[in-house]
CSV table of C-alpha atoms and ligand atoms in Angstrom, one decimal:
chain,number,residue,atom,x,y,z
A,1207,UNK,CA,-138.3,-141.4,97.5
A,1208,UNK,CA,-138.8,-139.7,94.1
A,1209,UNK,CA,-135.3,-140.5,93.1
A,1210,UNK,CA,-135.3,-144.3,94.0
A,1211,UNK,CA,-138.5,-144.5,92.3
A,1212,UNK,CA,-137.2,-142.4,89.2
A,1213,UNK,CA,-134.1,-145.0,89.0
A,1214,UNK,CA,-135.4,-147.8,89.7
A,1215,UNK,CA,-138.6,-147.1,86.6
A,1216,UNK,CA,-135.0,-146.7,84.5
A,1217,UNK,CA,-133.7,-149.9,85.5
A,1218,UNK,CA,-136.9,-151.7,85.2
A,1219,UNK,CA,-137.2,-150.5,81.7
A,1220,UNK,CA,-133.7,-151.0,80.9
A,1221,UNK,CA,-134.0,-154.7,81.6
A,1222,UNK,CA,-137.6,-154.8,79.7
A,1223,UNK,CA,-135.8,-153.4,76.7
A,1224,UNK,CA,-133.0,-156.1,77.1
A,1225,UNK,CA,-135.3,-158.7,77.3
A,1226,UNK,CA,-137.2,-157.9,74.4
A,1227,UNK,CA,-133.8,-157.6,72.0
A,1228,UNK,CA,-132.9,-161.2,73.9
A,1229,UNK,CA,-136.1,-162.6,73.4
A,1230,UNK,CA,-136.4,-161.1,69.4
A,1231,UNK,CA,-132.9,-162.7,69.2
A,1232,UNK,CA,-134.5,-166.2,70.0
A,1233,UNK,CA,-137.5,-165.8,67.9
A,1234,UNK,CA,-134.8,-164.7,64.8
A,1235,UNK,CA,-134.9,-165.6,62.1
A,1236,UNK,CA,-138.5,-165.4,61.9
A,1237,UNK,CA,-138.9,-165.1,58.2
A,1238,UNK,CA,-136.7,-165.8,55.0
A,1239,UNK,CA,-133.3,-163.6,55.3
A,1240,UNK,CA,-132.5,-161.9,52.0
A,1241,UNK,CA,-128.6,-161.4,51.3
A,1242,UNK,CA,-129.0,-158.5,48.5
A,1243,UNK,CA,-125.9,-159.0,46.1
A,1244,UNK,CA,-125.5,-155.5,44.4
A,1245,UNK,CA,-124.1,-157.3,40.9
A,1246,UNK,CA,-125.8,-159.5,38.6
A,1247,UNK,CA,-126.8,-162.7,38.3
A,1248,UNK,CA,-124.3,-165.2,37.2
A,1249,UNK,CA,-121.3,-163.2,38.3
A,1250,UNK,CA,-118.7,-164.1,41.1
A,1251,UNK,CA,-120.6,-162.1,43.7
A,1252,UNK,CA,-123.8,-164.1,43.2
A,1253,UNK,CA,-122.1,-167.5,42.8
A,1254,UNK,CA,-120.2,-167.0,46.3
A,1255,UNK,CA,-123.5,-165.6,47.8
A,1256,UNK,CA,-125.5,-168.7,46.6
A,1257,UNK,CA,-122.6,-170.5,48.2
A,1258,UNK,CA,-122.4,-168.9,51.3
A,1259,UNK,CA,-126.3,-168.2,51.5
A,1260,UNK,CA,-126.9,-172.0,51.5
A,1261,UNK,CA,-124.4,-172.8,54.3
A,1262,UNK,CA,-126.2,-170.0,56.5
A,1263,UNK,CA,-129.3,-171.5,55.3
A,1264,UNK,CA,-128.3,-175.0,56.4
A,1265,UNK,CA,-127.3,-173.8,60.2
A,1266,UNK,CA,-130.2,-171.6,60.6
A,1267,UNK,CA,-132.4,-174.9,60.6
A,1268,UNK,CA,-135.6,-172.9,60.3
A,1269,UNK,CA,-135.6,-170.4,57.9
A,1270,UNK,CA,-134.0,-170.1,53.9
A,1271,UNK,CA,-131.5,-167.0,52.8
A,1272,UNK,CA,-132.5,-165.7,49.6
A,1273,UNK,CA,-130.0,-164.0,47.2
A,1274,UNK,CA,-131.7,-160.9,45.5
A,1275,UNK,CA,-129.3,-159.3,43.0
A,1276,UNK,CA,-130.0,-155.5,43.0
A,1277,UNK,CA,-126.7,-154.2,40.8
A,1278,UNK,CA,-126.2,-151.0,39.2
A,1279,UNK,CA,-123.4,-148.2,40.2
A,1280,UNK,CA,-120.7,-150.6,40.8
A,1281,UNK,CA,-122.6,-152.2,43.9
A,1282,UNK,CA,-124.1,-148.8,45.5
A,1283,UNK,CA,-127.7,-149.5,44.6
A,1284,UNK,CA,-127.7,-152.6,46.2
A,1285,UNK,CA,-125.6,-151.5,49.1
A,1286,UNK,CA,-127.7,-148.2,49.6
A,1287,UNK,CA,-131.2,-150.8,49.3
A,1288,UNK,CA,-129.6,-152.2,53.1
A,1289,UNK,CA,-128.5,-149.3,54.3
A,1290,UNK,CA,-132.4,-147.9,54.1
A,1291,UNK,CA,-133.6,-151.6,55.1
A,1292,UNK,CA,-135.4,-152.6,58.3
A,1293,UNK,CA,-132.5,-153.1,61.1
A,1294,UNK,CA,-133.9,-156.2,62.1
A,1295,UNK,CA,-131.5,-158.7,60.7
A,1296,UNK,CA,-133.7,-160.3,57.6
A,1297,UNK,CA,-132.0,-157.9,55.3
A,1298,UNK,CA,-128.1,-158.5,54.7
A,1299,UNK,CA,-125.5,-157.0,52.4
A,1300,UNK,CA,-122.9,-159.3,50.8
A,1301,UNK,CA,-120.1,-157.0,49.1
A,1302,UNK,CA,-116.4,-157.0,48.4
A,1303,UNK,CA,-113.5,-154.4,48.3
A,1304,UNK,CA,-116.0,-152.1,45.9
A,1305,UNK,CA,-116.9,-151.2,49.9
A,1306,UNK,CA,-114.3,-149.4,50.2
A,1307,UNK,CA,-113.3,-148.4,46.8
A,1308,UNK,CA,-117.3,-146.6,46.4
A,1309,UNK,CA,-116.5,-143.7,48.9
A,1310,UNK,CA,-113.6,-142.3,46.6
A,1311,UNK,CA,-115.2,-143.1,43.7
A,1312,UNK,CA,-118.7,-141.5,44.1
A,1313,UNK,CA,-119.2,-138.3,45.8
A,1314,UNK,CA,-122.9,-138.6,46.6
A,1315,UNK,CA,-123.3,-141.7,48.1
A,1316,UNK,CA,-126.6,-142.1,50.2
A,1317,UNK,CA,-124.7,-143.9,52.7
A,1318,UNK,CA,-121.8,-143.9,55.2
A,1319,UNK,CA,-119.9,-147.7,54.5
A,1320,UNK,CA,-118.6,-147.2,58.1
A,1321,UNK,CA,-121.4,-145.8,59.7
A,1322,UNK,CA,-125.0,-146.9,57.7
A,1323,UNK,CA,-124.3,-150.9,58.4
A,1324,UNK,CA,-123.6,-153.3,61.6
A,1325,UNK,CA,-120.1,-155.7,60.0
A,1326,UNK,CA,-121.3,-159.4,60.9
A,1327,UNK,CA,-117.8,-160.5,59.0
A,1328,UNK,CA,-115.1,-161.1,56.6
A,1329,UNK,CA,-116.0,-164.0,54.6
A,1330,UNK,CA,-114.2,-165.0,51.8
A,1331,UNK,CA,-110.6,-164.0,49.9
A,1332,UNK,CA,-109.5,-164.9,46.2
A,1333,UNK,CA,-107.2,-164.0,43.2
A,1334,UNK,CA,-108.8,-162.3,40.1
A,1335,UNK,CA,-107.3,-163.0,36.7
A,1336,UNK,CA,-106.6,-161.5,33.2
A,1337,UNK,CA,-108.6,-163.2,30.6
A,1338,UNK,CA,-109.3,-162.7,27.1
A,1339,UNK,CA,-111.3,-163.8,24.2
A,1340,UNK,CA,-110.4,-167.2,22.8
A,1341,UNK,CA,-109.5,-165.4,19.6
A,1342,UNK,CA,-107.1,-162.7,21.7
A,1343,UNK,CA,-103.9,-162.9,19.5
A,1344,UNK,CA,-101.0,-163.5,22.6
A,1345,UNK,CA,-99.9,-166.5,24.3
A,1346,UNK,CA,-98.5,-165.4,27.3
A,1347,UNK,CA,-98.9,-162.5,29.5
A,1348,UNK,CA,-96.4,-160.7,27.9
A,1349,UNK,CA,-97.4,-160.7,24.6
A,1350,UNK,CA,-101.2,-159.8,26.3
A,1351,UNK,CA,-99.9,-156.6,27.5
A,1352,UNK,CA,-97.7,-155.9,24.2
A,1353,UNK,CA,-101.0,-156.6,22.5
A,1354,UNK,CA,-103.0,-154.2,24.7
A,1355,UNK,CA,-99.8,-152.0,24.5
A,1356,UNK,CA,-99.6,-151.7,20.7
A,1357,UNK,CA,-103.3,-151.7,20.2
A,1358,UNK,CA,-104.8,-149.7,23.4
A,1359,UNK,CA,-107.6,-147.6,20.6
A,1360,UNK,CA,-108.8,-151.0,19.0
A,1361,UNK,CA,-109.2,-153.5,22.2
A,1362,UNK,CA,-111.9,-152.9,24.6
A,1363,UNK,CA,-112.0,-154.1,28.6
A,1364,UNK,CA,-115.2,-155.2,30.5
A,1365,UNK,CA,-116.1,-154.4,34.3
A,1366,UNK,CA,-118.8,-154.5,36.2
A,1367,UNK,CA,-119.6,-151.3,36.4
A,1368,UNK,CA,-116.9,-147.8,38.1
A,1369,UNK,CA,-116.4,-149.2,41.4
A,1370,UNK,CA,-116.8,-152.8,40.8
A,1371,UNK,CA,-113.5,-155.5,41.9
A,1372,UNK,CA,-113.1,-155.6,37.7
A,1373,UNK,CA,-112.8,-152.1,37.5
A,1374,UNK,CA,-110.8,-151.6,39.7
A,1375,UNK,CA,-108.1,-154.2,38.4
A,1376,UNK,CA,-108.4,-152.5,35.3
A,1377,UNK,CA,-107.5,-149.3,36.7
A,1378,UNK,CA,-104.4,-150.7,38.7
A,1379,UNK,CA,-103.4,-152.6,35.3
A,1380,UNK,CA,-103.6,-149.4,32.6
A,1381,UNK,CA,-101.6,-147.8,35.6
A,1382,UNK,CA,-98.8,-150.7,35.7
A,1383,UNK,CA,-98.7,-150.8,32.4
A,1384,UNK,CA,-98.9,-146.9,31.5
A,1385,UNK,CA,-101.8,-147.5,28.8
A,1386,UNK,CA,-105.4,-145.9,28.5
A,1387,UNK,CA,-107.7,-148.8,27.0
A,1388,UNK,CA,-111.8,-148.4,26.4
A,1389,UNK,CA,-114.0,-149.5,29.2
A,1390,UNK,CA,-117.0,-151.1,28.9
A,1391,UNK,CA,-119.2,-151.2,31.9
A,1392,UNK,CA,-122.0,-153.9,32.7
A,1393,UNK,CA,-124.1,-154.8,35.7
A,1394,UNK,CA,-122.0,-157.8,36.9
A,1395,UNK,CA,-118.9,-160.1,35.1
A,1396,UNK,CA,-121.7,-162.7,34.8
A,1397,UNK,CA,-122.8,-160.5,31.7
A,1398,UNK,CA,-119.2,-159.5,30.6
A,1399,UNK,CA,-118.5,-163.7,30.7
A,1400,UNK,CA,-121.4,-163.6,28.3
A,1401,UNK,CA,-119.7,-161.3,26.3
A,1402,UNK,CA,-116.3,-162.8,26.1
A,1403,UNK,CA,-116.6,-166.4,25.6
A,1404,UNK,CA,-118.9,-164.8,22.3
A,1405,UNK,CA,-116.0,-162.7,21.2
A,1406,UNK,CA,-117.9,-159.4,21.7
A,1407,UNK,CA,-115.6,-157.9,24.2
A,1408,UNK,CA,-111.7,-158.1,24.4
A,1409,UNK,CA,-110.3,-159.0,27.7
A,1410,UNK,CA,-111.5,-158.6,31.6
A,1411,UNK,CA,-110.1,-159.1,34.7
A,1412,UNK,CA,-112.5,-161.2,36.8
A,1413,UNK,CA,-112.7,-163.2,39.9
A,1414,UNK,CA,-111.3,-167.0,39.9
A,1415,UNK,CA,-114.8,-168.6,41.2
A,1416,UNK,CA,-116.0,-167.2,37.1
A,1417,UNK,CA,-113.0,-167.6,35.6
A,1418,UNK,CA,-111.8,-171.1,36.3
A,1419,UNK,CA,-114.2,-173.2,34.7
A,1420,UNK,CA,-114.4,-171.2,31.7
A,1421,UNK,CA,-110.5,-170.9,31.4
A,1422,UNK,CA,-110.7,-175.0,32.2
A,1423,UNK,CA,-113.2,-175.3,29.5
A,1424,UNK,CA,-111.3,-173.0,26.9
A,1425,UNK,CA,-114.3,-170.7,26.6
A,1426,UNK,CA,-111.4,-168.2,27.2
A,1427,UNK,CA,-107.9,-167.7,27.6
A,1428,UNK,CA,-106.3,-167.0,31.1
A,1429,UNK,CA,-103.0,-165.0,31.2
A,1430,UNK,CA,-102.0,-164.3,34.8
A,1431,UNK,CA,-103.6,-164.4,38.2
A,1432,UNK,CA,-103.6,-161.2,40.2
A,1433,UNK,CA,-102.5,-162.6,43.7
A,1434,UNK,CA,-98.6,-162.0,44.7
A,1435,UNK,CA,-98.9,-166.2,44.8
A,1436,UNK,CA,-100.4,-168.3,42.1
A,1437,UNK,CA,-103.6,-170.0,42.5
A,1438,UNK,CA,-104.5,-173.6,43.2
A,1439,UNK,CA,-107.5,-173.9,40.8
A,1440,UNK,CA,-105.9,-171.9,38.2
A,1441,UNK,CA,-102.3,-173.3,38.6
A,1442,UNK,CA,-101.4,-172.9,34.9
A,1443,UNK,CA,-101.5,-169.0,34.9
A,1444,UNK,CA,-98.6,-167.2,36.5
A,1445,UNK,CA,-98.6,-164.3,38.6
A,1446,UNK,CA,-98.7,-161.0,37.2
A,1447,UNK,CA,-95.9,-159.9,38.9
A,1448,UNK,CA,-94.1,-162.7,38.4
A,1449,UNK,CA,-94.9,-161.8,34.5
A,1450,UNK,CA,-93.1,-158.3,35.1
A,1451,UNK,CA,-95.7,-156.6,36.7
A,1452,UNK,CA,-93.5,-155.3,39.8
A,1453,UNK,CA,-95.2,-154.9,42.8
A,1454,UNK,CA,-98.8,-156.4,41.3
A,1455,UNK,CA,-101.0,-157.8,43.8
A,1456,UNK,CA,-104.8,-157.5,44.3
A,1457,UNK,CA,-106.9,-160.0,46.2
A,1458,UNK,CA,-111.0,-160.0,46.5
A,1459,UNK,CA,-112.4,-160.1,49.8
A,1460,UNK,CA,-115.8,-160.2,50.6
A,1461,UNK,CA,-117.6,-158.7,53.4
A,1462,UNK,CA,-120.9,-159.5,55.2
A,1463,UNK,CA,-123.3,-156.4,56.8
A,1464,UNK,CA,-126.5,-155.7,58.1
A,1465,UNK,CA,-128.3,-151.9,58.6
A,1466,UNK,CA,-127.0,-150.3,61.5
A,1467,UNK,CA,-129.7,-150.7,64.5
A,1468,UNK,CA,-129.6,-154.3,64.0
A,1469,UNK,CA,-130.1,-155.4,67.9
A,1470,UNK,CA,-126.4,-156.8,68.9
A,1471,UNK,CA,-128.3,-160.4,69.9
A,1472,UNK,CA,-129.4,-160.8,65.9
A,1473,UNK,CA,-126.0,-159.7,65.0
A,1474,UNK,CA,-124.4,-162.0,67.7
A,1475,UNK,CA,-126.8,-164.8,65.8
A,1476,UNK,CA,-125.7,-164.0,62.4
A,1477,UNK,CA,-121.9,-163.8,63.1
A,1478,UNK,CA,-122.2,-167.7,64.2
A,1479,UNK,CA,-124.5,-168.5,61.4
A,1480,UNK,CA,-122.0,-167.0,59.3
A,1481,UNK,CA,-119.4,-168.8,61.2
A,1482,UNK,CA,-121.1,-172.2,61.0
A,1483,UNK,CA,-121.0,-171.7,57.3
A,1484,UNK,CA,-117.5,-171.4,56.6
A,1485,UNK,CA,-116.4,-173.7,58.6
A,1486,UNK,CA,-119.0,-176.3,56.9
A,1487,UNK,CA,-116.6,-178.6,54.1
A,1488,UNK,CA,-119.3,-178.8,51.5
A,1489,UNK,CA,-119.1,-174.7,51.6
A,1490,UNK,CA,-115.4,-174.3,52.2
A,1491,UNK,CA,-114.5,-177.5,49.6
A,1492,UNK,CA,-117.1,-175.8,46.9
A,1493,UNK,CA,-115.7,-172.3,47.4
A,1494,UNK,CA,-112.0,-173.4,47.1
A,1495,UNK,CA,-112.2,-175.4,44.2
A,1496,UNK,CA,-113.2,-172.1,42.4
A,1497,UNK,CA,-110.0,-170.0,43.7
A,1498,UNK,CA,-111.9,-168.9,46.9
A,1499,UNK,CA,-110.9,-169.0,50.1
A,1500,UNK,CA,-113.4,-168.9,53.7
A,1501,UNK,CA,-111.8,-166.6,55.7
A,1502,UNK,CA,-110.4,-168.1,59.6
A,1503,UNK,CA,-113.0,-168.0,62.2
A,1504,UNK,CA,-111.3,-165.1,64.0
A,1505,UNK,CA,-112.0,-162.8,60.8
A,1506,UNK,CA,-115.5,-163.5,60.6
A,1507,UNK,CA,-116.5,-161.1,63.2
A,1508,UNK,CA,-117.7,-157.2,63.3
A,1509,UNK,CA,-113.9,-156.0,64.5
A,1510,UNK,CA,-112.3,-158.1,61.9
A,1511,UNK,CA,-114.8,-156.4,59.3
A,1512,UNK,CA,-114.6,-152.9,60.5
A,1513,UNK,CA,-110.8,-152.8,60.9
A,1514,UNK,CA,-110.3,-154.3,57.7
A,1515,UNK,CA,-112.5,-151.8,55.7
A,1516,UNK,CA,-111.4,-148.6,57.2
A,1517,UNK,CA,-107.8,-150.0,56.7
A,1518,UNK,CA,-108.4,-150.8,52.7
A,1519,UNK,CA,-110.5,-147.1,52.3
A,1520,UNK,CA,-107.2,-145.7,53.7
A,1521,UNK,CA,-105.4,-148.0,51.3
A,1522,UNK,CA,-107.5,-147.0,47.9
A,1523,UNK,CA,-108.6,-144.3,48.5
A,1524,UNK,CA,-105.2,-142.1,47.0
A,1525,UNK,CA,-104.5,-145.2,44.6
A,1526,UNK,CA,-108.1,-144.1,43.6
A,1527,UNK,CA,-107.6,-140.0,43.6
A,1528,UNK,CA,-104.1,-140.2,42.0
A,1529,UNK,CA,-105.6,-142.5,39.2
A,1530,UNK,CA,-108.2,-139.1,38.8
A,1531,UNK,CA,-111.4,-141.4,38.0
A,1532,UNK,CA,-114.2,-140.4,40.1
A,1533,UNK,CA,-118.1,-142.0,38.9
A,1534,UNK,CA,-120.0,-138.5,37.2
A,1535,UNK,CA,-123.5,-138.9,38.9
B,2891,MLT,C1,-117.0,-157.1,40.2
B,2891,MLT,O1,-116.7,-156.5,41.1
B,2891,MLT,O2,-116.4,-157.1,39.1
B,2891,MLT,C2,-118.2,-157.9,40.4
B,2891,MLT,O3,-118.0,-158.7,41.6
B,2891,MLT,C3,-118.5,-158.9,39.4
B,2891,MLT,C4,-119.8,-159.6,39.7
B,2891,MLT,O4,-119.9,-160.1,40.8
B,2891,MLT,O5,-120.6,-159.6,38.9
């Protein structure tokens, strides 16, 4: 008697507990969701957050994302700001390959990329590209990188800070090209933009959604794209391997997390929020006539996230350790 009681208290409680994640499910989102964006303002991150955020805004119906840009530490104060977060879905993290870049890069991290979050999805993919100052004396990519060659103590490169997508093109590029520059770091590439198109900074590599309109404009000068194929918005700049980088090819992608504990219902909402988004032409039209591209349905899902960011932590990781740069904290 004891026994059937015992299990069927369990079972009652089981499907209480159910009910109450199914019913929280229905109820979410209850308040404003904020997607944190760990770089500043202005940068690529935020513009393909504001972006994205507004599509999810637009099938959620009732309730607005907000885009809260906590940078710093080449994306791991705003990634470590989710990780703490309540798991209950309003608090989101939108990040790129710095995910999995961060873990070989700082030893002290207060969180676990593959352990700390629940993946909702892949989102978007897109070239970066070498850019300079207007003033940059070189006219094609091979005279940039005899420029940066012959001059590697007097030109200075901008990221977004050791782990950022900028620094870590600039740390494939001084490898390809067997050159030390200086590296200046700032809170995002919208700052570093700042810098550039005023002359105070040499040369970046950045994402197409902040370079093409500037490069369009000639605010700067655009050399190569970083893709293995060129790019559509930016289809005056070569490749770089197709400028004599061998072998050159680094593509963005952006991922989409919540804190780990987020009830599977929320997360099931949020993947076909996310979902609805990129499949939404006013998001995927805006995002590709700045070099990015919304990733298939099929990839914006939690397997499609996880497996692709243990399989690019495998990939970076040595890249990252053989390059000997770790971020002193
Ligand atoms: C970077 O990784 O360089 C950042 O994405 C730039 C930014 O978004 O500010």
């Amino acid at each position: 008697m004891a026994h059937t009681t015992k299990t069927s208290i369990a079972a009652a409680f089981a499907a209480l507990t159910l009910s109450s994640a199914a019913a929280h499910a229905q109820d979410f989102p209850s308040k404003h969701v904020t997607m944190v964006m760990p770089y500043a303002a202005g940068g690529p991150g935020d513009t393909i957050a504001r972006i994205v955020g507004q599509g999810m805004s637009n099938a959620f119906k009732t309730q607005q994302i907000i885009i809260e840009n906590t940078a710093g530490a080449g994306g791991t104060v705003g990634s470590a700001r989710v990780a703490a977060a309540q798991p209950d879905g309003h608090t989101l993290l939108l990040i790129h390959v710095s995910a999995a870049t961060n873990p070989a890069l700082y030893p002290n991290l207060k969180y676990d990329q593959t352990k700390d979050f629940e993946p909702v999805g892949l989102v978007v993919e897109l070239p970066s590209a070498f850019v300079a100052k207007k003033a940059f004396p070189a006219t094609n990519f091979s005279e940039f990188v005899a420029y940066v060659k012959a001059n590697k103590d007097k030109v200075n490169y901008a990221h977004a800070g050791i782990g950022s997508a900028s620094h870590l093109c600039g740390l494939l590029f001084s490898a390809a090209i067997d050159t030390k520059f200086t590296q200046v770091a700032y809170r995002g590439t919208g700052p570093v933009m700042n810098d550039l198109i005023g002359g105070q900074v040499d040369f970046t590599c950045d994402q197409a959604v902040n370079v093409v309109s500037n490069v369009s404009a000639g605010a700067i000068k655009g050399y190569a794209v970083t893709s293995k194929t060129k790019a559509a918005a930016l289809p005056d700049l070569p490749t770089a391997e197709q400028s004599g980088l061998k072998g050159f090819d680094l593509s963005i992608w952006y991922g989409l997390w919540a804190p780990k504990g987020t009830p599977k219902p929320v997360v099931d909402k949020l993947v076909s929020t996310l979902q609805a988004a990129l499949a939404d032409p006013a998001v995927k039209d805006k995002l590709a006539t700045l070099g990015a591209t919304t990733v298939a349905k099929e990839r914006a899902t939690p397997s499609a996230l996880d497996a692709h960011l243990k399989a690019e932590i495998a990939k970076w990781g040595p890249v990252i350790k053989n390059a000997g740069v770790t971020a002193a904290q």
